[in-house]
Amino acid sequence: MDGQRFLDRGLPFNMYDFTVIGLEPCLGPLTECTEVRIKTIGLVRTEIQKVRIDFPRHLNWPSRQMPGNYDHTSGEIVFSMPELSSEVRRGIDNASAQAKRFQSLTTPVAAIDVNGGLAGLEVFVELSLNGQNFTEDRVHFTYHGASKPLSAPML
């Protein structure tokens, strides 16, 4: 405590040197959850596995944290990439409101993007084995939009 006296029992200190090298799959739909496996080098089994998703800064969305699960068979962390249905709906509603504001009586308005402008959204995934310190490997997951164009009513 003062450089001469010490506590009777030391506290354990564990240092984990691991790297996230990829996701499998690294692509999934906007409006459905996707089970993702985190590919790592140097992963150790711990009681806590948390995953953080960082969205692009221009969206001004907060990061999301979710639990990960250790797969004893493969030795990997598995988690569910969340669906973004409410964000897609909000994007469609905003585009629709903007189109109504600029609509003229003689010019038809183009179809609204059914993906809310979020098709191809790239997010970054980080992993923590203690729930506090996350990797900084910036491994990306890409959300894809609807595979077929859906007909949207003309406004």
C-alpha angles and dihedrals in degrees: 000000000000097000092267104053121054137186115268094234123042122220118241116251118194124186119196119198105192135139132209106227102173153335128244110235101016093186131061145153123282095227102042134059116252124206106228131191118210113222112211144168117223097011116168126195114254136167092248128055118170128175124205125199117203118199124208112280095237090067093057091216119148120244116262125223123202137169122266125206126220110233105215092197098055100021091233136122115248126195140161115254103220124243118242101211095134092049090049090050090050090051091050092048092050092048091047092050091048092049091052090052093054098036116122124198094243102040120070115225118240119248116278117249105256090209093060091240091295102106108125093022109166117207129181124235125208130180133216128192094190102036093245112059116055130193118256098213096119095215107178136224119194123213113213125205132228110315093220124045108249119215111251121194117255112247 
